[in-house]
CSV table of C-alpha atoms in Angstrom, one decimal:
chain,number,residue,atom,x,y,z
A,5,MET,CA,17.3,8.3,26.2
A,6,SER,CA,18.9,6.7,23.1
A,7,LEU,CA,17.2,3.8,21.3
A,8,ALA,CA,20.0,1.5,22.5
A,9,THR,CA,19.4,2.4,26.1
A,10,ALA,CA,15.6,2.2,25.5
A,11,LEU,CA,15.8,-1.3,24.1
A,12,ARG,CA,18.2,-2.6,26.8
A,13,THR,CA,15.9,-1.2,29.5
A,14,GLY,CA,12.7,-2.3,27.6
A,15,VAL,CA,11.6,1.1,26.5
A,16,CYS,CA,11.4,0.5,22.8
A,17,GLY,CA,10.7,-2.3,20.3
A,18,LEU,CA,11.7,-3.4,16.9
A,19,ALA,CA,10.0,-3.5,13.4
A,20,LEU,CA,11.6,-3.9,10.0
A,21,SER,CA,10.2,-2.0,7.1
A,22,ALA,CA,11.4,-4.6,4.5
A,23,LEU,CA,13.7,-7.5,3.9
A,24,MET,CA,17.1,-6.0,3.6
A,25,ALA,CA,20.3,-7.2,1.8
A,26,GLY,CA,23.6,-6.9,3.7
A,27,ALA,CA,26.8,-5.0,3.1
A,28,ALA,CA,30.1,-6.5,4.0
A,29,LEU,CA,32.0,-5.4,7.1
A,30,SER,CA,35.2,-3.4,6.4
A,31,ASP,CA,37.4,-5.0,9.1
A,32,PRO,CA,40.5,-6.2,7.1
A,33,PHE,CA,41.3,-8.8,9.8
A,34,THR,CA,37.9,-10.6,9.5
A,35,GLY,CA,37.1,-13.0,6.7
A,36,LEU,CA,34.2,-11.7,4.7
A,37,ALA,CA,31.2,-13.7,3.7
A,38,LYS,CA,30.9,-14.3,0.0
A,39,GLY,CA,27.5,-14.6,-1.7
A,40,PHE,CA,25.8,-14.0,1.6
A,41,GLU,CA,22.0,-14.4,1.2
A,42,GLY,CA,20.8,-13.8,4.8
A,43,GLN,CA,17.5,-11.9,5.4
A,44,MET,CA,16.0,-10.5,8.5
A,45,ILE,CA,12.5,-9.4,9.4
A,46,ALA,CA,11.0,-8.1,12.6
A,47,GLU,CA,7.3,-7.7,13.5
A,48,GLY,CA,4.9,-8.1,16.3
A,49,LEU,CA,3.6,-11.5,17.3
A,50,ASN,CA,1.2,-12.9,14.7
A,51,ARG,CA,2.3,-10.2,12.3
A,52,ALA,CA,0.8,-7.5,14.4
A,53,PRO,CA,2.4,-4.0,14.3
A,54,ILE,CA,5.1,-3.3,16.9
A,55,THR,CA,3.7,-0.7,19.4
A,56,ALA,CA,4.3,0.3,23.0
A,57,GLY,CA,3.6,-2.6,25.3
A,58,SER,CA,3.9,-5.3,22.6
A,59,THR,CA,6.5,-8.0,21.9
A,60,ALA,CA,8.7,-7.8,18.8
A,61,GLU,CA,9.7,-11.1,17.1
A,62,ILE,CA,12.9,-10.9,15.1
A,63,ARG,CA,13.6,-13.7,12.6
A,64,GLY,CA,16.4,-14.4,10.2
A,65,LYS,CA,16.9,-16.9,7.4
A,66,GLY,CA,19.6,-17.7,4.8
A,67,PHE,CA,22.4,-17.5,7.4
A,68,THR,CA,25.3,-19.9,7.7
A,69,PRO,CA,24.6,-22.4,10.5
A,70,GLY,CA,26.4,-21.2,13.6
A,71,GLN,CA,26.7,-17.6,12.5
A,72,SER,CA,26.2,-15.2,15.5
A,73,VAL,CA,24.3,-11.9,15.3
A,74,VAL,CA,24.6,-8.8,17.4
A,75,LEU,CA,22.1,-6.0,17.0
A,76,ARG,CA,23.6,-2.5,17.6
A,77,GLN,CA,22.1,1.0,17.7
A,78,ASN,CA,24.4,3.9,18.1
A,79,GLY,CA,27.2,1.5,18.8
A,80,VAL,CA,25.5,-0.2,21.7
A,81,ALA,CA,24.5,-3.9,21.6
A,82,LEU,CA,20.7,-4.4,21.9
A,83,ASN,CA,20.9,-8.1,22.6
A,84,GLU,CA,22.8,-8.2,25.9
A,85,GLY,CA,24.4,-11.5,26.9
A,86,ALA,CA,25.2,-14.2,24.4
A,87,PRO,CA,24.8,-13.3,20.7
A,88,ILE,CA,21.9,-14.7,18.7
A,89,VAL,CA,23.1,-17.9,16.9
A,90,ALA,CA,21.7,-19.3,13.6
A,91,ASP,CA,20.6,-22.9,13.9
A,92,ALA,CA,21.4,-25.9,11.6
A,93,LYS,CA,18.9,-24.6,9.0
A,94,GLY,CA,20.5,-21.1,9.0
A,95,THR,CA,17.6,-19.5,10.8
A,96,PHE,CA,17.1,-17.8,14.1
A,97,ARG,CA,14.3,-16.2,16.2
A,98,THR,CA,14.4,-13.9,19.2
A,99,GLU,CA,11.9,-11.6,21.0
A,100,ILE,CA,12.2,-8.2,22.6
A,101,THR,CA,9.6,-6.8,24.9
A,102,VAL,CA,8.4,-3.2,24.1
A,103,PRO,CA,7.2,-1.4,27.3
A,104,GLU,CA,4.5,1.2,27.5
A,105,GLY,CA,6.9,4.1,27.2
A,106,ALA,CA,8.0,3.3,23.6
A,107,GLU,CA,8.0,6.3,21.3
A,108,PRO,CA,6.8,5.8,17.7
A,109,GLY,CA,9.4,6.3,15.0
A,110,LEU,CA,12.0,4.8,12.6
A,111,TYR,CA,15.5,3.9,14.0
A,112,PRO,CA,18.6,2.7,12.1
A,113,VAL,CA,20.0,-0.5,13.6
A,114,VAL,CA,23.1,-2.4,12.4
A,115,ALA,CA,23.1,-6.3,12.6
A,116,GLU,CA,26.7,-7.5,12.9
A,117,ILE,CA,27.1,-11.0,11.7
A,118,ALA,CA,30.2,-13.2,12.5
A,119,ASP,CA,31.8,-16.5,11.2
A,120,PRO,CA,32.0,-15.4,8.4
A,121,ALA,CA,31.5,-11.6,8.9
A,122,PHE,CA,28.8,-9.5,7.3
A,123,ALA,CA,26.6,-6.5,8.3
A,124,MET,CA,23.1,-5.5,7.6
A,125,THR,CA,21.6,-2.0,8.2
A,126,VAL,CA,17.8,-2.0,8.8
A,127,ASP,CA,15.2,0.5,9.8
A,128,LEU,CA,13.3,-0.4,12.9
A,129,LYS,CA,9.8,1.0,13.4
A,130,VAL,CA,7.6,1.5,16.4
A,131,SER,CA,4.0,2.4,15.3
A,132,PRO,CA,1.6,4.8,17.0
A,133,VAL,CA,-1.7,3.7,18.4
A,134,LEU,CA,-4.8,6.0,18.1
A,135,PRO,CA,-7.8,5.7,20.4
A,136,GLU,CA,-11.2,5.1,19.2
A,137,SER,CA,-13.0,8.3,18.4
A,138,GLY,CA,-15.7,10.1,16.4
A,139,GLY,CA,-18.6,7.7,16.7
A,140,LEU,CA,-18.7,6.6,13.0
A,141,ASN,CA,-21.7,4.8,11.5
A,142,VAL,CA,-20.6,1.5,9.9
A,143,THR,CA,-22.6,-0.9,7.7
A,144,SER,CA,-20.7,-4.0,6.5
A,145,GLN,CA,-21.3,-7.0,4.2
A,146,LYS,CA,-19.0,-10.0,3.8
A,147,LEU,CA,-17.9,-10.7,0.2
A,148,ALA,CA,-15.5,-13.0,-1.6
A,149,SER,CA,-12.0,-13.7,-0.3
A,150,GLY,CA,-9.1,-11.4,-1.1
A,151,LEU,CA,-10.8,-8.0,-1.6
A,152,TYR,CA,-8.6,-5.5,-3.3
A,153,GLN,CA,-10.3,-2.3,-4.7
A,154,VAL,CA,-13.7,-0.7,-4.9
A,155,ALA,CA,-15.1,1.9,-7.3
A,156,GLN,CA,-18.5,3.6,-7.3
A,157,THR,CA,-20.9,5.0,-9.8
A,158,PRO,CA,-24.3,6.6,-9.0
A,159,ASP,CA,-26.0,3.2,-9.4
A,160,ALA,CA,-23.4,0.6,-8.4
A,161,LEU,CA,-20.3,-0.5,-6.6
A,162,TYR,CA,-17.6,-2.5,-8.4
A,163,VAL,CA,-15.3,-4.6,-6.2
A,164,THR,CA,-12.3,-6.8,-7.2
A,165,SER,CA,-10.8,-9.8,-5.4
A,166,ALA,CA,-7.9,-12.1,-5.9
A,167,VAL,CA,-6.4,-14.7,-3.6
A,168,GLY,CA,-2.8,-15.8,-3.2
A,169,ARG,CA,0.3,-15.6,-5.4
A,170,PRO,CA,0.7,-16.9,-9.0
A,171,PRO,CA,-0.8,-19.0,-10.3
A,172,VAL,CA,-3.9,-17.2,-8.9
A,173,THR,CA,-7.0,-19.3,-9.5
A,174,GLU,CA,-9.5,-17.6,-7.2
A,175,SER,CA,-10.6,-14.1,-8.4
A,176,LYS,CA,-13.8,-12.2,-8.9
A,177,LEU,CA,-15.2,-9.0,-10.2
A,178,MET,CA,-18.4,-8.1,-8.4
A,179,LYS,CA,-21.2,-5.5,-8.9
A,180,LEU,CA,-23.0,-4.4,-5.7
A,181,ASP,CA,-26.0,-2.3,-4.8
A,182,PRO,CA,-24.5,0.8,-3.0
A,183,SER,CA,-27.5,1.1,-0.7
A,184,THR,CA,-27.8,-2.5,0.5
A,185,LEU,CA,-24.3,-3.9,-0.4
A,186,GLU,CA,-26.1,-6.8,-2.1
A,187,VAL,CA,-24.2,-8.6,-4.8
A,188,LEU,CA,-26.0,-8.0,-8.1
A,189,ALA,CA,-23.6,-9.8,-10.4
A,190,GLU,CA,-20.2,-11.4,-10.3
A,191,VAL,CA,-17.8,-13.0,-12.7
A,192,THR,CA,-14.6,-15.1,-12.5
A,193,PRO,CA,-12.0,-14.0,-15.0
A,194,ALA,CA,-11.0,-16.2,-17.9
A,195,ASP,CA,-8.0,-18.5,-17.8
A,196,ALA,CA,-4.6,-16.9,-18.4
A,197,PRO,CA,-1.9,-18.4,-20.6
A,198,ASP,CA,1.1,-20.1,-19.1
A,199,GLY,CA,3.5,-17.6,-17.6
A,200,GLU,CA,7.3,-17.6,-17.9
A,201,ASN,CA,9.2,-20.8,-17.4
A,202,GLY,CA,6.1,-22.8,-18.3
A,203,ARG,CA,4.2,-22.0,-15.1
A,204,ASP,CA,0.5,-22.3,-15.0
A,205,GLY,CA,-1.0,-18.9,-15.7
A,206,GLY,CA,-4.1,-19.3,-13.4
A,207,VAL,CA,-6.8,-16.7,-14.3
A,208,PHE,CA,-6.6,-13.1,-15.3
A,209,ALA,CA,-7.0,-12.1,-11.7
A,210,VAL,CA,-8.4,-8.6,-11.1
A,211,TYR,CA,-6.9,-6.0,-8.7
A,212,GLY,CA,-7.4,-2.3,-9.6
A,213,VAL,CA,-10.8,-1.1,-10.8
A,214,GLY,CA,-12.2,2.1,-12.5
A,215,VAL,CA,-15.5,2.8,-14.3
A,216,ASP,CA,-16.3,4.7,-17.5
A,217,VAL,CA,-20.0,5.5,-16.9
A,218,ALA,CA,-20.5,7.0,-20.4
A,219,GLN,CA,-19.2,3.9,-22.2
A,220,GLY,CA,-20.7,1.4,-19.7
A,221,GLN,CA,-17.3,-0.1,-19.0
A,222,VAL,CA,-15.4,-1.4,-16.0
A,223,TRP,CA,-11.6,-1.3,-16.4
A,224,VAL,CA,-9.5,-3.7,-14.2
A,225,THR,CA,-5.8,-4.3,-13.8
A,226,ASN,CA,-4.5,-7.8,-14.2
A,227,THR,CA,-1.4,-7.2,-12.1
A,228,ARG,CA,0.0,-10.8,-12.3
A,229,GLN,CA,-0.2,-10.8,-16.1
A,230,ASN,CA,1.0,-7.2,-16.5
A,231,THR,CA,-2.1,-6.1,-18.4
A,232,VAL,CA,-5.7,-4.7,-18.2
A,233,ALA,CA,-9.2,-5.9,-19.2
A,234,VAL,CA,-12.5,-4.3,-19.9
A,235,TYR,CA,-15.9,-5.6,-18.6
A,236,SER,CA,-19.5,-4.5,-19.2
A,237,ALA,CA,-20.7,-2.3,-16.3
A,238,ASP,CA,-24.2,-3.9,-16.8
A,239,ASP,CA,-23.7,-7.6,-16.6
A,240,LEU,CA,-19.9,-7.9,-16.2
A,241,SER,CA,-19.4,-9.7,-19.5
A,242,LEU,CA,-15.9,-9.4,-20.9
A,243,ILE,CA,-15.5,-6.8,-23.5
A,244,LYS,CA,-11.8,-7.0,-24.1
A,245,GLN,CA,-8.8,-8.7,-22.5
A,246,PHE,CA,-5.6,-7.0,-23.4
A,247,GLU,CA,-2.6,-9.2,-24.1
A,248,PRO,CA,-0.1,-9.9,-21.2
A,249,GLY,CA,2.7,-7.4,-21.0
A,250,ALA,CA,0.6,-4.4,-22.0
A,251,VAL,CA,1.3,-2.6,-18.7
A,252,PRO,CA,4.1,-3.6,-16.3
A,253,HIS,CA,2.6,-4.4,-12.8
A,254,PRO,CA,-0.5,-2.2,-13.2
A,255,ARG,CA,-2.1,-0.9,-10.0
A,256,ASP,CA,-4.8,1.8,-10.4
A,257,ALA,CA,-7.2,2.5,-13.2
A,258,LEU,CA,-8.9,5.9,-13.3
A,259,VAL,CA,-11.3,7.3,-16.0
A,260,LEU,CA,-11.9,10.8,-17.2
A,261,ASP,CA,-13.4,12.1,-20.4
A,262,GLY,CA,-13.1,8.9,-22.4
A,263,LYS,CA,-9.6,8.1,-21.4
A,264,VAL,CA,-8.4,5.5,-18.9
A,265,TYR,CA,-5.2,6.1,-16.9
A,266,VAL,CA,-3.3,3.1,-15.5
A,267,SER,CA,-0.4,3.4,-13.1
A,268,ALA,CA,2.5,1.0,-13.8
A,269,THR,CA,3.9,0.3,-10.3
A,270,PHE,CA,7.6,1.4,-9.9
A,271,GLU,CA,7.7,2.7,-13.5
A,272,PRO,CA,8.0,6.4,-14.5
A,273,VAL,CA,4.9,6.3,-16.7
A,274,ILE,CA,1.1,6.4,-16.8
A,275,HIS,CA,-0.4,4.2,-19.5
A,276,VAL,CA,-3.4,5.8,-21.3
A,277,PHE,CA,-6.2,4.0,-23.2
A,278,ASP,CA,-9.1,5.3,-25.3
A,279,SER,CA,-12.3,3.8,-23.9
A,280,ALA,CA,-14.2,4.3,-27.1
A,281,THR,CA,-11.8,2.5,-29.4
A,282,LEU,CA,-10.2,0.3,-26.7
A,283,GLU,CA,-6.8,1.2,-28.1
A,284,GLU,CA,-3.7,2.3,-26.2
A,285,LEU,CA,-2.6,6.0,-26.6
A,286,ALA,CA,0.7,7.7,-26.0
A,287,PRO,CA,1.7,7.3,-22.4
A,288,ILE,CA,2.4,10.1,-19.9
A,289,GLU,CA,6.1,10.2,-18.9
A,290,LEU,CA,7.0,11.2,-15.3
A,291,SER,CA,10.3,12.4,-14.0
A,292,SER,CA,11.8,12.7,-10.5
A,293,GLY,CA,13.0,15.9,-9.1
A,294,LYS,CA,15.9,14.1,-7.4
A,295,ARG,CA,19.1,13.9,-9.3
A,296,GLY,CA,19.8,10.5,-10.7
A,297,GLU,CA,16.5,9.1,-9.4
A,298,ARG,CA,13.6,7.4,-11.2
A,299,PHE,CA,10.0,8.2,-10.4
A,300,GLY,CA,8.1,5.0,-9.6
A,301,THR,CA,4.4,5.3,-9.7
A,302,ALA,CA,2.0,4.0,-7.1
A,303,SER,CA,-1.5,5.4,-6.3
A,304,MET,CA,-3.3,8.2,-8.3
A,305,ASP,CA,-6.2,10.6,-8.0
A,306,ILE,CA,-8.0,12.8,-10.5
A,307,ASP,CA,-9.8,16.1,-10.3
A,308,ALA,CA,-12.4,16.1,-13.1
A,309,GLU,CA,-13.1,19.8,-13.1
A,310,SER,CA,-9.5,20.9,-13.6
A,311,GLY,CA,-8.3,17.8,-15.4
A,312,THR,CA,-5.5,17.3,-13.0
A,313,LEU,CA,-4.0,13.9,-12.1
A,314,VAL,CA,-1.8,13.5,-9.0
A,315,VAL,CA,0.4,10.5,-8.5
A,316,VAL,CA,3.0,9.5,-5.9
A,317,SER,CA,6.3,7.8,-6.3
A,318,LEU,CA,6.8,4.7,-4.1
A,319,THR,CA,10.5,4.6,-5.0
A,320,THR,CA,11.5,8.2,-4.5
A,321,ASP,CA,8.9,9.5,-2.0
A,322,GLU,CA,7.6,12.3,-4.3
A,323,VAL,CA,4.3,13.5,-5.5
A,324,ALA,CA,3.7,14.8,-9.1
A,325,THR,CA,0.9,16.6,-10.8
A,326,VAL,CA,-0.1,16.1,-14.5
A,327,ASP,CA,-2.2,18.3,-16.8
A,328,LEU,CA,-4.4,15.8,-18.5
A,329,GLY,CA,-5.4,18.3,-21.2
A,330,THR,CA,-1.8,18.3,-22.5
A,331,GLY,CA,-0.6,15.0,-21.0
A,332,THR,CA,2.4,16.7,-19.4
A,333,GLN,CA,3.8,16.7,-15.9
A,334,THR,CA,3.4,20.1,-14.3
A,335,SER,CA,5.2,19.7,-10.9
A,336,VAL,CA,7.0,17.3,-8.7
A,337,HIS,CA,7.5,17.7,-4.9
A,338,ALA,CA,9.8,15.8,-2.6
A,339,LEU,CA,8.2,14.3,0.6
A,340,PRO,CA,11.1,14.2,3.1
A,341,LEU,CA,8.7,13.4,6.0
A,342,SER,CA,7.3,10.3,4.2
A,343,LYS,CA,8.9,6.9,3.6
A,344,ARG,CA,7.5,4.4,1.2
A,345,THR,CA,4.8,6.8,0.0
A,346,ILE,CA,2.0,4.8,-1.6
A,347,GLY,CA,-1.4,6.5,-1.3
A,348,VAL,CA,-2.6,9.9,-2.5
A,349,ALA,CA,-5.8,12.1,-2.7
A,350,TYR,CA,-6.4,15.6,-4.0
A,351,ASP,CA,-8.6,18.4,-2.7
A,352,ALA,CA,-8.6,20.7,-5.6
A,353,ALA,CA,-11.0,23.3,-4.1
A,354,ASP,CA,-8.6,24.0,-1.2
A,355,GLY,CA,-5.4,23.2,-3.1
A,356,LEU,CA,-4.4,20.3,-0.8
A,357,ILE,CA,-2.7,17.0,-1.5
A,358,PHE,CA,-2.9,14.1,1.0
A,359,THR,CA,-0.2,11.3,0.9
A,360,THR,CA,0.3,8.2,3.1
A,361,GLY,CA,3.7,6.9,4.1
A,362,MET,CA,3.7,3.2,5.0
A,363,ASN,CA,7.1,3.3,6.7
A,364,THR,CA,6.5,6.5,8.6
A,365,ASP,CA,2.9,5.7,9.6
A,366,ASN,CA,1.7,9.1,8.7
A,367,LEU,CA,-0.6,11.2,6.5
A,368,LEU,CA,1.0,14.3,5.1
A,369,ILE,CA,-1.2,17.3,4.1
A,370,LEU,CA,0.6,19.4,1.5
A,371,ASP,CA,0.1,22.7,-0.3
A,372,ALA,CA,-0.5,21.5,-3.9
A,373,LYS,CA,1.3,24.5,-5.4
A,374,THR,CA,4.4,24.6,-3.3
A,375,GLY,CA,4.6,21.1,-2.0
A,376,GLU,CA,5.1,22.4,1.5
A,377,ALA,CA,4.0,19.9,4.2
A,378,LEU,CA,1.4,21.8,6.2
A,379,HIS,CA,0.6,18.9,8.6
A,380,ASP,CA,2.2,15.6,9.5
A,381,VAL,CA,-0.4,13.4,11.1
A,382,PRO,CA,0.4,10.0,12.8
A,383,VAL,CA,-2.4,7.6,11.8
A,384,GLY,CA,-1.3,4.1,12.8
A,385,SER,CA,0.8,1.3,11.3
A,386,GLY,CA,1.2,1.1,7.6
A,387,PRO,CA,-1.4,3.5,6.1
A,388,LEU,CA,-2.1,2.2,2.6
A,389,ASN,CA,-4.6,4.4,0.8
A,390,VAL,CA,-6.4,7.7,1.2
A,391,THR,CA,-9.4,9.4,-0.4
A,392,TYR,CA,-10.8,12.9,0.0
A,393,ASP,CA,-14.5,13.3,0.9
A,394,ALA,CA,-15.6,16.8,-0.2
A,395,VAL,CA,-19.1,16.4,1.3
A,396,ASN,CA,-17.7,16.1,4.9
A,397,ASP,CA,-14.3,17.9,4.1
A,398,LEU,CA,-12.3,14.9,5.4
A,399,ALA,CA,-9.4,12.7,4.3
A,400,TRP,CA,-10.2,9.1,5.0
A,401,VAL,CA,-7.2,6.8,5.5
A,402,ALA,CA,-7.1,3.0,5.3
A,403,VAL,CA,-4.5,2.0,7.9
A,404,ARG,CA,-3.7,-1.5,6.9
A,405,GLY,CA,-1.3,-2.6,9.7
A,406,SER,CA,-3.6,-1.2,12.4
A,407,ASP,CA,-6.8,-2.7,11.0
A,408,SER,CA,-8.4,0.8,11.2
A,409,LEU,CA,-10.0,3.6,9.3
A,410,VAL,CA,-9.0,7.2,10.3
A,411,ALA,CA,-10.7,10.5,9.3
A,412,VAL,CA,-8.5,13.6,9.3
A,413,SER,CA,-9.5,17.2,8.8
A,414,PRO,CA,-7.6,19.6,6.4
A,415,GLU,CA,-6.2,21.2,9.5
A,416,GLY,CA,-4.5,17.9,10.5
A,417,ASP,CA,-6.9,16.9,13.3
A,418,VAL,CA,-7.9,13.3,13.7
A,419,VAL,CA,-11.7,13.6,14.0
A,420,ALA,CA,-12.5,9.9,13.9
A,421,LYS,CA,-10.9,6.5,14.2
A,422,THR,CA,-12.5,3.0,14.2
A,423,GLU,CA,-11.4,-0.6,13.9
A,424,ILE,CA,-12.7,-1.7,10.5
A,425,GLY,CA,-11.5,-5.3,10.3
A,426,SER,CA,-8.2,-6.8,9.3
A,427,TYR,CA,-6.1,-5.4,6.6
A,428,PRO,CA,-8.2,-2.5,5.1
A,429,ASN,CA,-6.9,-2.4,1.6
A,430,HIS,CA,-8.7,0.3,-0.4
A,431,LEU,CA,-11.5,2.9,-0.2
A,432,THR,CA,-13.4,5.3,-2.3
A,433,THR,CA,-15.6,8.3,-1.5
A,434,ALA,CA,-19.3,7.6,-1.4
A,435,GLU,CA,-21.6,9.8,-3.7
A,436,ASP,CA,-23.4,11.3,-0.6
A,437,GLY,CA,-20.3,11.5,1.6
A,438,GLY,CA,-18.4,9.0,3.7
A,439,VAL,CA,-16.6,6.1,2.2
A,440,PHE,CA,-16.8,2.6,1.0
A,441,VAL,CA,-13.8,0.5,2.2
A,442,VAL,CA,-12.8,-3.1,1.5
A,443,ASN,CA,-10.5,-5.2,3.7
A,444,LYS,CA,-8.8,-8.6,3.5
A,445,ALA,CA,-8.8,-11.5,5.9
A,446,ARG,CA,-5.7,-12.9,7.7
A,447,GLY,CA,-6.9,-16.4,7.0
A,448,ALA,CA,-9.9,-18.6,6.5
A,449,GLU,CA,-11.0,-18.3,10.2
A,450,ASP,CA,-10.8,-14.5,10.2
A,451,GLU,CA,-14.4,-13.3,10.7
A,452,SER,CA,-13.5,-9.7,10.4
A,453,GLY,CA,-11.9,-10.0,7.0
A,454,ASP,CA,-13.2,-9.7,3.4
A,455,HIS,CA,-15.9,-7.2,4.1
A,456,ILE,CA,-17.1,-4.1,2.3
A,457,SER,CA,-18.1,-1.3,4.7
A,458,HIS,CA,-20.0,1.9,4.2
A,459,VAL,CA,-18.8,4.4,6.8
A,460,THR,CA,-20.2,7.9,7.5
A,461,PRO,CA,-19.5,10.4,10.2
A,462,GLY,CA,-21.7,10.0,13.4
A,463,SER,CA,-24.5,12.4,13.9
């Protein structure tokens, strides 16, 4: 059954991967819209993922009042009857019911817009739902709002938080006891200078986090100010705040042998810092294996024994490896089964790389040498980050859209899945196995949000 038939008969639902710009229709007998700024988004009610049995809410804005919209897949109209019409504010909203028989996947759908004419092509996504399994042990503690990342040393956990969009005024760096999850120390970052156009700079909000145990330092990324900062691992006092603009949109900060590696999101480069001198070193340049494309970094992982860094490209759906001894890229592999690839983990002992695709709702398990996809594992809506747990030989996936944590074996079997609270954002492997995972709240009344959880396999 085609998607068009499925939608018309209620066998499938809609989800947009992103806001999409339009492309003009080619009909020479229709006046084309000039400077069209319409946008469309589709998601489940209350921003839930679209799954079998749910309702899809499709919204548009920036349209010309009175414009009509017809959604087509494979040439067949999905909204039977009268077209959807933009209101006086140039917005519209409609719903489609997704029955129990919906199959997960991405589907291209064309939105035909009239008066004046325009067209937009969008990917519609139906997400898989995994049953509860595995009997995991979970211990949780509520922390500050807006949790982002977590890093562990043998003696402490370090957690970052930041709330809202610029100017961000609410942010904390926290130090926790890994056994009790008790907060041992916390600090609010210093005020940031005014941003572009004279806007209030808020504070140097903290997002990514990594720890240099030997130097007693905690490195954080100040994503909003495009820079990084260094705090004391002991009392969280500020050691150095780098100037705004040092690293474009930094995401992760990882430490190995006195060097700090910071990913610059969407950029083909890893920034490198010396943790002893607190000076920036020569960066690591990355290149795409796709002709004419530009590698755009996202998440990273490091294997200390081999000195190997793995990093994924969010813009080109690739994974690259880097020899940190020489600072050179050693391989790059395309990920055709993954879309909007953002998370990565590395099992050096078995030669496996794990990647998460937010738009394909999957975990890929790859041969690190050849890049061959050994297993393609559906894990739920919008998997964000993944970490490898060598103690239990498991890849743990934070599935943000499905509010869940999933454990997958190297053979591609889902061995455990649990609801972990809204928007699981980041996780790190615990010293004795299992993971620490942080999640974000959907709002002030969300009791399941803003927790740190220690999760281990059930006995």
